[in-house]
Structure formats: C-alpha cells, structure tokens
Amino acid sequence: MSDNSNIVLIEQKLEVPGRLFFFTADDAAMFLGPCFVGFLGRNLIAGIVIGLILLGLWRRLKGEGGIERLKAAAYWFLPPEISPYRSFPRSDVVHWRG
C-alpha cells in the first residue's frame, strides 16, 4: 500500500486571472460595479449601459498587454508624486551616481 501524503499538485496555469462568470476580475469590477449602483438606485438599465461603456473603455485601455501593461505604463509615465510605485526607484533618472 502506498502513502499518497507526499504528493504535491502543481497548477498548470499559474498566470490565469481569476474569473467571475465569464469576466476576469478587473472586467467584472468595471461592468458589475455600475450595474450594482444602478440596481440600488432603481435604474438598472442606466447602470447596465454605463457598465458596458466602462467595460469597453477598460478593455481598450488594457489592450493586448493586459493589466501588466497598465502597471508598467503607470510606473514609466506617471510623475513620482502621484505614482502608486513611490517605493520603487524613479523611472525618470537616466544615470545614478553612487
């Protein structure tokens, strides 16, 4: 009889984003957020329309590179004062002196 307690299962796709229904997590936030607010405000149709518009804009902004491309663009193009990556080295410095 073999002991199976030493078996480790390794996920095949570690980089697959989480999904909610058929949306990725960030797409779901862009669509379902306005839908929920429209539902609470008793104007679900307007919430769905605004959610679809935001979803289309979000997907166009993300493009082929996904959320990683947006994170890289935020690091490289935002000024350090408003960048979410304040603890990272500044992206506008070409030569560091030691």
Short mmCIF file of C-alpha atoms in Angstrom, two decimals:
data_model
loop_
_atom_site.label_atom_id
_atom_site.label_comp_id
_atom_site.label_asym_id
_atom_site.label_seq_id
_atom_site.Cartn_x
_atom_site.Cartn_y
_atom_site.Cartn_z
CA MET A 1 0.00 0.00 0.00
CA SER A 2 1.47 3.35 -0.99
CA ASP A 3 1.36 6.53 1.04
CA ASN A 4 -0.03 9.45 -1.01
CA SER A 5 0.60 12.12 1.64
CA ASN A 6 3.81 13.26 -0.12
CA ILE A 7 2.11 14.12 -3.42
CA VAL A 8 2.20 17.79 -4.35
CA LEU A 9 -0.18 19.05 -7.01
CA ILE A 10 1.23 21.82 -9.19
CA GLU A 11 -1.13 24.13 -11.03
CA GLN A 12 -0.65 24.03 -14.78
CA LYS A 13 -1.52 27.69 -15.41
CA LEU A 14 -0.33 29.99 -12.64
CA GLU A 15 -0.85 33.22 -14.60
CA VAL A 16 -4.53 32.70 -15.43
CA PRO A 17 -6.54 35.55 -13.90
CA GLY A 18 -9.46 34.84 -11.62
CA ARG A 19 -12.89 34.85 -13.23
CA LEU A 20 -16.36 35.90 -12.18
CA PHE A 21 -18.91 34.41 -14.57
CA PHE A 22 -17.16 34.93 -17.91
CA PHE A 23 -15.41 38.18 -16.90
CA THR A 24 -11.91 38.49 -15.49
CA ALA A 25 -11.85 40.11 -12.05
CA ASP A 26 -10.99 43.61 -13.32
CA ASP A 27 -13.54 43.43 -16.15
CA ALA A 28 -16.19 42.30 -13.67
CA ALA A 29 -15.47 45.32 -11.47
CA MET A 30 -15.84 47.67 -14.45
CA PHE A 31 -19.16 46.15 -15.52
CA LEU A 32 -20.81 44.92 -12.35
CA GLY A 33 -19.96 48.00 -10.25
CA PRO A 34 -22.17 50.39 -12.26
CA CYS A 35 -24.82 47.67 -12.59
CA PHE A 36 -24.95 47.31 -8.81
CA VAL A 37 -25.15 51.08 -8.29
CA GLY A 38 -27.90 51.27 -10.92
CA PHE A 39 -29.75 48.46 -9.15
CA LEU A 40 -29.51 50.26 -5.82
CA GLY A 41 -30.67 53.50 -7.42
CA ARG A 42 -33.59 51.68 -9.09
CA ASN A 43 -32.21 52.46 -12.52
CA LEU A 44 -30.75 49.15 -13.65
CA ILE A 45 -30.88 49.89 -17.40
CA ALA A 46 -28.74 53.02 -16.98
CA GLY A 47 -26.32 51.01 -14.79
CA ILE A 48 -26.02 48.32 -17.45
CA VAL A 49 -25.42 50.89 -20.21
CA ILE A 50 -22.78 52.73 -18.15
CA GLY A 51 -21.22 49.37 -17.21
CA LEU A 52 -20.98 48.35 -20.86
CA ILE A 53 -19.41 51.69 -21.78
CA LEU A 54 -16.87 51.42 -18.95
CA LEU A 55 -16.13 47.81 -19.85
CA GLY A 56 -15.44 48.77 -23.48
CA LEU A 57 -13.18 51.65 -22.44
CA TRP A 58 -11.36 49.47 -19.90
CA ARG A 59 -10.74 46.69 -22.43
CA ARG A 60 -9.49 49.21 -24.98
CA LEU A 61 -7.18 50.77 -22.39
CA LYS A 62 -5.83 47.37 -21.32
CA GLY A 63 -5.31 46.24 -24.89
CA GLU A 64 -3.29 43.12 -25.65
CA GLY A 65 -0.86 43.54 -22.74
CA GLY A 66 -3.50 43.30 -20.05
CA ILE A 67 -3.23 44.75 -16.59
CA GLU A 68 0.56 44.21 -16.54
CA ARG A 69 0.95 46.70 -19.38
CA LEU A 70 -1.09 49.28 -17.45
CA LYS A 71 1.06 48.76 -14.36
CA ALA A 72 4.23 49.23 -16.42
CA ALA A 73 2.81 52.37 -18.05
CA ALA A 74 1.91 53.77 -14.63
CA TYR A 75 5.50 53.22 -13.46
CA TRP A 76 7.15 54.71 -16.54
CA PHE A 77 4.87 57.63 -17.38
CA LEU A 78 3.31 58.95 -14.17
CA PRO A 79 5.24 61.54 -12.17
CA PRO A 80 6.71 60.13 -8.95
CA GLU A 81 4.48 62.39 -6.83
CA ILE A 82 1.27 60.67 -7.99
CA SER A 83 2.65 57.25 -8.94
CA PRO A 84 1.43 54.22 -6.98
CA TYR A 85 5.04 52.97 -7.07
CA ARG A 86 6.65 55.57 -4.80
CA SER A 87 8.87 52.97 -3.11
CA PHE A 88 10.40 51.93 -6.46
CA PRO A 89 13.42 53.72 -7.96
CA ARG A 90 12.46 56.75 -10.02
CA SER A 91 11.87 55.97 -13.68
CA ASP A 92 12.96 59.39 -14.94
CA VAL A 93 16.59 59.11 -13.70
CA VAL A 94 18.92 58.04 -16.51
CA HIS A 95 22.20 57.77 -14.58
CA TRP A 96 22.51 57.04 -10.87
CA ARG A 97 25.60 58.31 -9.08
CA GLY A 98 26.98 56.39 -6.15
#
